[in-house]
mmCIF file of C-alpha atoms in Angstrom:
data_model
loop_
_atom_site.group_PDB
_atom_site.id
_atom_site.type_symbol
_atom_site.label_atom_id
_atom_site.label_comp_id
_atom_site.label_asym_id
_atom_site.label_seq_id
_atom_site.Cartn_x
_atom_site.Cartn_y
_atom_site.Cartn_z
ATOM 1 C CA UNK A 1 0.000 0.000 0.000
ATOM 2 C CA UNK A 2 3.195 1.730 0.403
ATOM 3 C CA UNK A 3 6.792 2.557 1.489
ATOM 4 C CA UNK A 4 7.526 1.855 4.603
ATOM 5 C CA UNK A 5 10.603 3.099 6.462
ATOM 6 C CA UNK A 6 13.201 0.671 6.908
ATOM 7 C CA UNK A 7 11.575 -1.907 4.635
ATOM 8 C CA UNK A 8 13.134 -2.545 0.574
ATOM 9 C CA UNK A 9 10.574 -4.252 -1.705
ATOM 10 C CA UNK A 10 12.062 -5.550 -4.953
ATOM 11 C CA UNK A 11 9.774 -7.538 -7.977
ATOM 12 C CA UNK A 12 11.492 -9.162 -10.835
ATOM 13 C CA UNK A 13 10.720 -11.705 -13.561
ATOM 14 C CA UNK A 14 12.768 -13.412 -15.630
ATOM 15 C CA UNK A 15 12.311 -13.334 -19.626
ATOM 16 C CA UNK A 16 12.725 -16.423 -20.229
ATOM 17 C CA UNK A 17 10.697 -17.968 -17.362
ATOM 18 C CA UNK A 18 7.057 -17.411 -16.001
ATOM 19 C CA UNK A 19 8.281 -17.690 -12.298
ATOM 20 C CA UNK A 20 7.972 -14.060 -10.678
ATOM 21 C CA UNK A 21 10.199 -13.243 -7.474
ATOM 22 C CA UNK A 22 9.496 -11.355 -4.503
ATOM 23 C CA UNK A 23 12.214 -9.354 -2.221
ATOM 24 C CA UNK A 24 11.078 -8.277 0.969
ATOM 25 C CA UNK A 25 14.275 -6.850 3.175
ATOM 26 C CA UNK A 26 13.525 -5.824 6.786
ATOM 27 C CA UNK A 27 16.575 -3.267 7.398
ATOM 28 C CA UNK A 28 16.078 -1.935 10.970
ATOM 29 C CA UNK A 29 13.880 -2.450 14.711
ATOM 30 C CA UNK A 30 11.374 0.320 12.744
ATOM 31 C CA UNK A 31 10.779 -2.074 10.174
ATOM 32 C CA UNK A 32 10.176 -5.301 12.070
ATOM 33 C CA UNK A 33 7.648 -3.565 14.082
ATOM 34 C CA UNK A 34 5.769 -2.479 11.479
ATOM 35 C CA UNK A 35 6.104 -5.413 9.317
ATOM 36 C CA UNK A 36 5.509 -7.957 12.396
ATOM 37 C CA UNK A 37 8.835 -10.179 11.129
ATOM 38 C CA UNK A 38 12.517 -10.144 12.359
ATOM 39 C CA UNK A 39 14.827 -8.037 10.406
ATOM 40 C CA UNK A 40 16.386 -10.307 7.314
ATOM 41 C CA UNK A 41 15.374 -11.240 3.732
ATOM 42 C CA UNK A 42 11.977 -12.718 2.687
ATOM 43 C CA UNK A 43 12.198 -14.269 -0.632
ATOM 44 C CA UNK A 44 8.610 -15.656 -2.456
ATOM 45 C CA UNK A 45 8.623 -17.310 -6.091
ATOM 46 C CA UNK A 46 5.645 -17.730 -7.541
ATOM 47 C CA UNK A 47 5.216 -20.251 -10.216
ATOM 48 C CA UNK A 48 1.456 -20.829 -10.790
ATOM 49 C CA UNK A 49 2.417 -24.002 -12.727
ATOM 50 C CA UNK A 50 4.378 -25.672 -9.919
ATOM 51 C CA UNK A 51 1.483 -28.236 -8.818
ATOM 52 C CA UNK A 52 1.442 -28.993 -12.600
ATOM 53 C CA UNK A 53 3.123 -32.332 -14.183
ATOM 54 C CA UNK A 54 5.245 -30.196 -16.069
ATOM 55 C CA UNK A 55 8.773 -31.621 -15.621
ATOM 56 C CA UNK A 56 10.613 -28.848 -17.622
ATOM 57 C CA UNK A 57 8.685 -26.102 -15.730
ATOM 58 C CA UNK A 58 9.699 -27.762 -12.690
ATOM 59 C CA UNK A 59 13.507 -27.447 -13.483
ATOM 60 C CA UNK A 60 13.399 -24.005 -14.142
ATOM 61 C CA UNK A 61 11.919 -23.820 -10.427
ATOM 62 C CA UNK A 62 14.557 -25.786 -8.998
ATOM 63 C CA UNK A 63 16.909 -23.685 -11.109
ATOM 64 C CA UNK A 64 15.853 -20.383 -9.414
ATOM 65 C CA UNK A 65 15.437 -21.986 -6.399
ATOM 66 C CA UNK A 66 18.943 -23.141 -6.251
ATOM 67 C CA UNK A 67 19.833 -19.690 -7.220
ATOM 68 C CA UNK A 68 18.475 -17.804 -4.514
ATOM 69 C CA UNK A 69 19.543 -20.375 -1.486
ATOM 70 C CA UNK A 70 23.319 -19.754 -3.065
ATOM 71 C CA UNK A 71 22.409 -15.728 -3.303
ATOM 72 C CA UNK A 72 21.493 -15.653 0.665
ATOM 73 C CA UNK A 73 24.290 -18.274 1.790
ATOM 74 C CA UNK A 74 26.516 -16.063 0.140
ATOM 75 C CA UNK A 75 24.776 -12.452 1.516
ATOM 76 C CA UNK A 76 25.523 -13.599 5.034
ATOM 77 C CA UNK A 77 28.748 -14.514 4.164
ATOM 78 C CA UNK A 78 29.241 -11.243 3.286
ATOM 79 C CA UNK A 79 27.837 -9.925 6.293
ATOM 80 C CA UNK A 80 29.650 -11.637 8.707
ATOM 81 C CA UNK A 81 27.242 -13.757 9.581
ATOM 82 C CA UNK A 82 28.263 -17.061 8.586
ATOM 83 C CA UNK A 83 31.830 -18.036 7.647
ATOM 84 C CA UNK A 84 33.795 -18.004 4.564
ATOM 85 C CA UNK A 85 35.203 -21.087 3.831
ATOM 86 C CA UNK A 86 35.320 -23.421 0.730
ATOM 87 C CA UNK A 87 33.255 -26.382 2.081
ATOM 88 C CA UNK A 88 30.497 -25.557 4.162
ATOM 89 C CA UNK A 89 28.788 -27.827 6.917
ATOM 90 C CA UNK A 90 24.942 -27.556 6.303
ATOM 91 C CA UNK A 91 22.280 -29.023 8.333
ATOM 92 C CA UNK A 92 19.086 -30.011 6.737
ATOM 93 C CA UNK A 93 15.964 -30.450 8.908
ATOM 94 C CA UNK A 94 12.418 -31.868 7.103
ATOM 95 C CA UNK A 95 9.654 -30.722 10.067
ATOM 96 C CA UNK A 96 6.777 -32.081 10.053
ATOM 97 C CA UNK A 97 4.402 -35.100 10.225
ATOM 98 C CA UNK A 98 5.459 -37.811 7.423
ATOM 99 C CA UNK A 99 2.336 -39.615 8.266
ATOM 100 C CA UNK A 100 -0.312 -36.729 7.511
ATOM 101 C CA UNK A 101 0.346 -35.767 3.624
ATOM 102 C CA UNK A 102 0.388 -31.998 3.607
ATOM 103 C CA UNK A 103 2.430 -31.565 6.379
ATOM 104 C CA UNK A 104 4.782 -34.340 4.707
ATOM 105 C CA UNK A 105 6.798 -31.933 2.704
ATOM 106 C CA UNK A 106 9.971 -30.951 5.116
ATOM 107 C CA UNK A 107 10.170 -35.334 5.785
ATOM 108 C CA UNK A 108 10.326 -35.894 2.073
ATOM 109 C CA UNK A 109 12.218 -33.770 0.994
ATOM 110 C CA UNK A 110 14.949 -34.705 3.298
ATOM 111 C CA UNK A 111 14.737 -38.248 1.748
ATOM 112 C CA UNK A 112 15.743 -37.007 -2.074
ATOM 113 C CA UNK A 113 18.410 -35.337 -0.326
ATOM 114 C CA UNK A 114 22.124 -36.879 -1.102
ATOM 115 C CA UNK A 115 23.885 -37.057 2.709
ATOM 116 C CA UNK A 116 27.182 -36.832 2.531
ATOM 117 C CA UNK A 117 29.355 -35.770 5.796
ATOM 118 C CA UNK A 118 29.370 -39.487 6.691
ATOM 119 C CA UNK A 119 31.893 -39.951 3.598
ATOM 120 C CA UNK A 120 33.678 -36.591 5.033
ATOM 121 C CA UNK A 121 34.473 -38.733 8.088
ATOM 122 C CA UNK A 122 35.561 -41.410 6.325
ATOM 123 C CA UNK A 123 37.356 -40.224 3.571
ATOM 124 C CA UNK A 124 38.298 -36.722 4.377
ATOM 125 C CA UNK A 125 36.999 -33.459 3.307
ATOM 126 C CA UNK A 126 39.261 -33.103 0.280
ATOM 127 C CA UNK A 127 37.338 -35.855 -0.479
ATOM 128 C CA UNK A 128 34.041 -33.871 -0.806
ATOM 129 C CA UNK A 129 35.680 -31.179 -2.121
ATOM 130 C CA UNK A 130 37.197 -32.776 -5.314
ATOM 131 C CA UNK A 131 33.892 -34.147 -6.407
ATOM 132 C CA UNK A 132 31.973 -31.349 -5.515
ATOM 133 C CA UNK A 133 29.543 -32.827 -2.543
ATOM 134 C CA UNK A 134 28.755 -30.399 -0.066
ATOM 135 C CA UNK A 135 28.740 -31.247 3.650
ATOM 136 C CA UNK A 136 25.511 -32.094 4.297
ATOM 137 C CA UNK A 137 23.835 -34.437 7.008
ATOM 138 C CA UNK A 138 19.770 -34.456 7.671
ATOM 139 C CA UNK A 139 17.058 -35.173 10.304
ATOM 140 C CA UNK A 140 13.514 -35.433 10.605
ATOM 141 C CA UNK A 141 12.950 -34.665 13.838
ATOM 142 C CA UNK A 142 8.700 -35.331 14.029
ATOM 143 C CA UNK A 143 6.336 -33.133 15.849
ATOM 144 C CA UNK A 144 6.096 -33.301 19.366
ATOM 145 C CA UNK A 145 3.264 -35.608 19.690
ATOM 146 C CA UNK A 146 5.271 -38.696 18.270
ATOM 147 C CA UNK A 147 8.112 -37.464 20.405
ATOM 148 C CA UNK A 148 7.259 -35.810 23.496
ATOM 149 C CA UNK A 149 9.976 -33.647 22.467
ATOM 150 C CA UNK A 150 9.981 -29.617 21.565
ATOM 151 C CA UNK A 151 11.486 -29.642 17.720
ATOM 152 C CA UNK A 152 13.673 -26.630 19.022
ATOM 153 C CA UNK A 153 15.473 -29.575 21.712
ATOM 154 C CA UNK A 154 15.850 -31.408 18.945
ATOM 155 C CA UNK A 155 17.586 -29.578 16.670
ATOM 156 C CA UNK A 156 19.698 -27.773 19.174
ATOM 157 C CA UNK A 157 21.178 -31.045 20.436
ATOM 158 C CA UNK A 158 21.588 -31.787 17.141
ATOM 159 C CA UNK A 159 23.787 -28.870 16.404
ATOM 160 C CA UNK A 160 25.465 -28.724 19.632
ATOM 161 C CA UNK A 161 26.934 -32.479 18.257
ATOM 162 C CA UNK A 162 27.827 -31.778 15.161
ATOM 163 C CA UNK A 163 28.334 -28.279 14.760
ATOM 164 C CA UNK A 164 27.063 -27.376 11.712
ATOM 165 C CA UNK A 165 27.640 -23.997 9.780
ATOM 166 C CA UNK A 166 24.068 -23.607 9.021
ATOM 167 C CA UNK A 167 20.770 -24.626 9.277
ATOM 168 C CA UNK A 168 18.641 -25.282 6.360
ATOM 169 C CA UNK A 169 15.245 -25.856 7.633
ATOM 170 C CA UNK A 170 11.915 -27.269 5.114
ATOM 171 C CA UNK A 171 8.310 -27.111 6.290
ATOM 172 C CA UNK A 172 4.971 -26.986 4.645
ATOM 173 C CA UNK A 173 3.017 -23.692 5.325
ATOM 174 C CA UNK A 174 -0.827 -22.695 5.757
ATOM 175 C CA UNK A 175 -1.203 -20.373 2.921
ATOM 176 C CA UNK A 176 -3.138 -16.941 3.520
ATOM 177 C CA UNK A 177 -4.731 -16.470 0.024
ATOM 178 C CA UNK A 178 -6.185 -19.536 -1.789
ATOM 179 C CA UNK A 179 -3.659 -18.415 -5.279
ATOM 180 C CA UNK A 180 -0.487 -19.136 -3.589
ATOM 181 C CA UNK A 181 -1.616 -22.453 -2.467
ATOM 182 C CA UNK A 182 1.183 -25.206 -3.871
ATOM 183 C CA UNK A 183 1.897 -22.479 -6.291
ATOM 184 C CA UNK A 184 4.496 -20.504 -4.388
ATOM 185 C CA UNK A 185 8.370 -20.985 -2.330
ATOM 186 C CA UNK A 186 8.861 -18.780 0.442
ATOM 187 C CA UNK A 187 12.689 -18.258 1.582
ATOM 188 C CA UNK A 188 13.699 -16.609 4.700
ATOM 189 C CA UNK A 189 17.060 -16.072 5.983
ATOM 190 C CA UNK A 190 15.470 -15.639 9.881
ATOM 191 C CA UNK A 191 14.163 -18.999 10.381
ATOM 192 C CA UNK A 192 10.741 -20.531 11.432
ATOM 193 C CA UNK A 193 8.391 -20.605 13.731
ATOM 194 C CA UNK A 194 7.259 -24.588 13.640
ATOM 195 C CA UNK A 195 2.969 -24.649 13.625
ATOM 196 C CA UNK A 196 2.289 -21.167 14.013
ATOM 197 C CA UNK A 197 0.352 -21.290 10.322
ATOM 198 C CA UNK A 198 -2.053 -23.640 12.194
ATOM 199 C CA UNK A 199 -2.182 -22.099 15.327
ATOM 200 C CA UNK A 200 0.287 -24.521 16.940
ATOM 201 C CA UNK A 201 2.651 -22.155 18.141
ATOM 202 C CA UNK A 202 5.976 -23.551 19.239
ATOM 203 C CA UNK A 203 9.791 -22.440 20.228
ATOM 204 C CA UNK A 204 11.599 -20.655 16.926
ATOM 205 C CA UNK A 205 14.606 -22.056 14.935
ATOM 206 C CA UNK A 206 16.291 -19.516 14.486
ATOM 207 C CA UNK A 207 19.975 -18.009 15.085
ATOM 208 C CA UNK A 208 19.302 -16.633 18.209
ATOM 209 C CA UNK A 209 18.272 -20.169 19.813
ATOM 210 C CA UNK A 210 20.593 -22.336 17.574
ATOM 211 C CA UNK A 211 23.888 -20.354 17.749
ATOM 212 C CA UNK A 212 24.445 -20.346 13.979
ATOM 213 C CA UNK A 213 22.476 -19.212 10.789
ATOM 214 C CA UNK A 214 18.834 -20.537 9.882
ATOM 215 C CA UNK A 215 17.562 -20.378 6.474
ATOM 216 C CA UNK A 216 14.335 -21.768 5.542
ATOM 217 C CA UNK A 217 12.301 -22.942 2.915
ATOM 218 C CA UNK A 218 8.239 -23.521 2.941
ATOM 219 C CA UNK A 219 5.442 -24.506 0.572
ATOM 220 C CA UNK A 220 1.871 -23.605 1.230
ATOM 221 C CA UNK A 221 -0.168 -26.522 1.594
ATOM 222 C CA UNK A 222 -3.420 -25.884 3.254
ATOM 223 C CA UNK A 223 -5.428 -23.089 3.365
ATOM 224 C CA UNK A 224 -7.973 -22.104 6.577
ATOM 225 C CA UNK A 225 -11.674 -21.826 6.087
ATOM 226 C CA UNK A 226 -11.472 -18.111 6.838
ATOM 227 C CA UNK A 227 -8.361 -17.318 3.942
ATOM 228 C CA UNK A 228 -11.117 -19.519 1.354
ATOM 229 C CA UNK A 229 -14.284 -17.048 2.469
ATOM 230 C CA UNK A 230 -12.675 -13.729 2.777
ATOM 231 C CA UNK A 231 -10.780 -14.232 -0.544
ATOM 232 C CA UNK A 232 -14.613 -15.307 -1.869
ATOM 233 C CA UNK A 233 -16.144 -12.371 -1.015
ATOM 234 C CA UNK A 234 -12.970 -10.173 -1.863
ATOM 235 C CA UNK A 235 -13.961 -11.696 -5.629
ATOM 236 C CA UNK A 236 -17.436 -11.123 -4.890
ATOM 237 C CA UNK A 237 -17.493 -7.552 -4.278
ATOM 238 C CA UNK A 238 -15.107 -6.752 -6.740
ATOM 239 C CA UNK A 239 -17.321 -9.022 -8.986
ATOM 240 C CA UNK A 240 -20.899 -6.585 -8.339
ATOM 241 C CA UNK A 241 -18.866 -3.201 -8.239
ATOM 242 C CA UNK A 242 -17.970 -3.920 -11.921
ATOM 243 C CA UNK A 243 -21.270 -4.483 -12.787
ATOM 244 C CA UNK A 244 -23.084 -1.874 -14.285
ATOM 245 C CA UNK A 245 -26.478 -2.767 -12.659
ATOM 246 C CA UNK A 246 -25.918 -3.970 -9.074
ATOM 247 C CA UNK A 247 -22.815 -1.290 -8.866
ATOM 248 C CA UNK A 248 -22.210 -0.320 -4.958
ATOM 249 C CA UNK A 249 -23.908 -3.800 -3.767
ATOM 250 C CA UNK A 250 -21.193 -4.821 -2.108
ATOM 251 C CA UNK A 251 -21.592 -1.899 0.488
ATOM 252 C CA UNK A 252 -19.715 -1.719 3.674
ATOM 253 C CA UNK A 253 -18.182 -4.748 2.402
ATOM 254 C CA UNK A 254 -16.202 -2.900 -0.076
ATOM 255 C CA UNK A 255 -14.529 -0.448 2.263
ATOM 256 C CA UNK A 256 -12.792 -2.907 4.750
ATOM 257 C CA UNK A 257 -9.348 -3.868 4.332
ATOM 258 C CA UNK A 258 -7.943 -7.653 4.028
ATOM 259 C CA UNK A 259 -6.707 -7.633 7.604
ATOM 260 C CA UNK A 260 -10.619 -6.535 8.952
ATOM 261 C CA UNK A 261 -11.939 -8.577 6.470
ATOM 262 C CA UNK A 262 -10.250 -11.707 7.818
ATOM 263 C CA UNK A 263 -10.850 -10.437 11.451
ATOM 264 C CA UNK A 264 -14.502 -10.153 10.853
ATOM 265 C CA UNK A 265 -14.473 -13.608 9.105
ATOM 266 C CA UNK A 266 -12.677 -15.476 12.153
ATOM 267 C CA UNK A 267 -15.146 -13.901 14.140
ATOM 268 C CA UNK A 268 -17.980 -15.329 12.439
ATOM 269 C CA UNK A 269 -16.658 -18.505 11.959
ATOM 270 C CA UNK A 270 -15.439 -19.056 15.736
ATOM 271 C CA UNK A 271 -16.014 -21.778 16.657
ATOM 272 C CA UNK A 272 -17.980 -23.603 14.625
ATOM 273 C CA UNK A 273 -14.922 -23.483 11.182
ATOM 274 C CA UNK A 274 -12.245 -21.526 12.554
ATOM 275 C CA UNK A 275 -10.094 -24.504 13.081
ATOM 276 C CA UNK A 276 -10.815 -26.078 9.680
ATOM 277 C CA UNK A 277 -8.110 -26.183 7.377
ATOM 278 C CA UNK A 278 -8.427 -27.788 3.520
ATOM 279 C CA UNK A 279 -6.102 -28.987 1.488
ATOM 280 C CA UNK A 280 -6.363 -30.307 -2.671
ATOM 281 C CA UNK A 281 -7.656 -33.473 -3.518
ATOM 282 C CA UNK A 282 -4.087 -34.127 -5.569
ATOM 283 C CA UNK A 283 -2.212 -33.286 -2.213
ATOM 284 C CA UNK A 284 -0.158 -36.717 -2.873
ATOM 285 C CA UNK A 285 1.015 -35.966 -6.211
ATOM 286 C CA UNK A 286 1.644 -32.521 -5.526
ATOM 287 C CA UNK A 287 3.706 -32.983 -2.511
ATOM 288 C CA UNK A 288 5.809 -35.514 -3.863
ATOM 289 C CA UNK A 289 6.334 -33.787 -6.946
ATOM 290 C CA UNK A 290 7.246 -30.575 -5.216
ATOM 291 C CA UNK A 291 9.227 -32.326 -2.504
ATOM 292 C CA UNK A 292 11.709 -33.376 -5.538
ATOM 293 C CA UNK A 293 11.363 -29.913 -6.831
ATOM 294 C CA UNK A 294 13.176 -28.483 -3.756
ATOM 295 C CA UNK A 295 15.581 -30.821 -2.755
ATOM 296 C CA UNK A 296 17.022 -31.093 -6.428
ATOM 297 C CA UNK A 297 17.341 -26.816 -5.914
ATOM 298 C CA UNK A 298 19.078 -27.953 -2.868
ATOM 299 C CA UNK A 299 21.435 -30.164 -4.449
ATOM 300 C CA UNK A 300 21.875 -27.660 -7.313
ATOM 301 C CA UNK A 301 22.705 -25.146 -4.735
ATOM 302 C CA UNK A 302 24.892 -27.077 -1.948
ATOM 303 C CA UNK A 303 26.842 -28.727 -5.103
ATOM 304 C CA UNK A 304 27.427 -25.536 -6.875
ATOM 305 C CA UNK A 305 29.394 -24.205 -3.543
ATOM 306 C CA UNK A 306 31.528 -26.845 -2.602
#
């Protein structure tokens, strides 16, 4: 709606591709508080074609992907924030539930992932480094009800072992407007907050409890009842004010924001559907399919640096 102080926006698309990329950099306190995230970089790629069969189109993601995981690794190299060496030690952590689909993503993605700092232990890391693997070792840690466990204890004993250089975290997201569902990639160099798309709020990976940088990568794949009917009557009042004969219908409608819209919604909905969350029929497909999208950007990425 605007600039905001302390806040760079960047859009791009590439010619040759149909997948459009969103910058979002949070430079200072001033614009965390008004934005409501930690200062860092938000990265979103859109690629309306991505829960599509389209194995071409899905290179081109991975591509970009891969692209943009290097650009950031390399960013807080820059600033200090992680070191600069020639092999780096990367971490890979799939959240999630393996045995309810959409939540599935982080799990398999870490299984088309190629491990190899158990070869760095045995054979060195010249080893790694003259054929190009990156340092990379994985673990799906569950959610808390198979484990009794807070992810966050995971992880950090995790990383307190074996002392990674970064974290690369994967989760699947609750999407807050039915077009980016399966259809977008958000990146973040600040980490995650496991569960808090579905109201189960738990501790944050992120530098600040881990010791070392968190990147992460999520998928949208479920949507609330209260995204679906807000973004229905968003249509729907857009729909009647273009309409010559039933122009101003939508009334008071038509003069709240998103952010009251949704508020109004929830309020409406509690209890009976606020809780609800839906996901796509083809869930299966599509989160297999996009699982392999990301971890072959991963590979792409990790490969590319070592």
């Amino acid at each position: 709606g605007g600039e905001i102080s302390g806040v760079a926006l960047r859009e791009w698309r590439h010619a040759s591709s149909q997948i459009k990329l969103t910058e979002v950099k949070i430079l200072d306190d001033h614009g965390a508080k008004a934005m409501g995230k930690p200062k860092g970089t938000y990265i979103t790629l859109e690629a309306n074609q991505m829960a599509e069969d389209d194995e071409g189109y899905h290179e081109e993601v991975s591509e970009e992907l891969a692209s943009q995981l290097k650009r950031l690794i390399e960013d807080l190299q820059q600033e200090d924030l992680l070191q600069k060496k020639e092999c780096l030690s990367i971490l890979a952590v799939g959240l999630g539930n393996v045995l309810v689909t959409p939540d599935a993503l982080g799990p398999k993605v870490l299984g088309n992932l190629q491990m190899t700092r158990h070869l760095m232990s045995q054979y060195g890391e010249d080893f790694c480094r003259k054929h190009h693997f990156p340092i990379l070792s994985g673990i799906v840690p569950g959610v808390m009800a198979q484990t009794g466990m807070e992810t966050l204890e995971i992880i950090k004993g995790v990383v307190e072992e074996t002392r990674p250089d970064v974290v690369l975290v994967i989760d699947a997201l609750a999407a807050r407007n039915t077009r980016r569902l399966s259809r977008t990639i958000q990146i973040s160099d600040t980490g995650i907050n496991p569960g808090s798309g579905v109201g189960n709020h738990r501790n944050g990976i992120n530098k600040e409890a881990l010791g070392v940088p968190v990147i992460s990568i999520g998928v949208p794949t479920v949507v609330d009842a209260a995204t679906i009917v807000g973004d229905t009557m968003e249509e729907m009042v857009e729909t009647l004010d273009s309409s010559g004969k039933v122009r101003g219908f939508g009334g008071a409608l038509g003069t709240l924001n998103r952010v009251e819209k949704q508020q109004m919604i929830r309020e409406l909905l509690s209890p009976h559907l606020n809780t609800m969350y839906v996901t796509p029929k083809d869930i299966d497909e599509t989160v297999k399919r996009i699982s392999f999208t990301i971890s072959e950007g991963i590979n792409i990425a990790l490969g590319g640096m070592a």
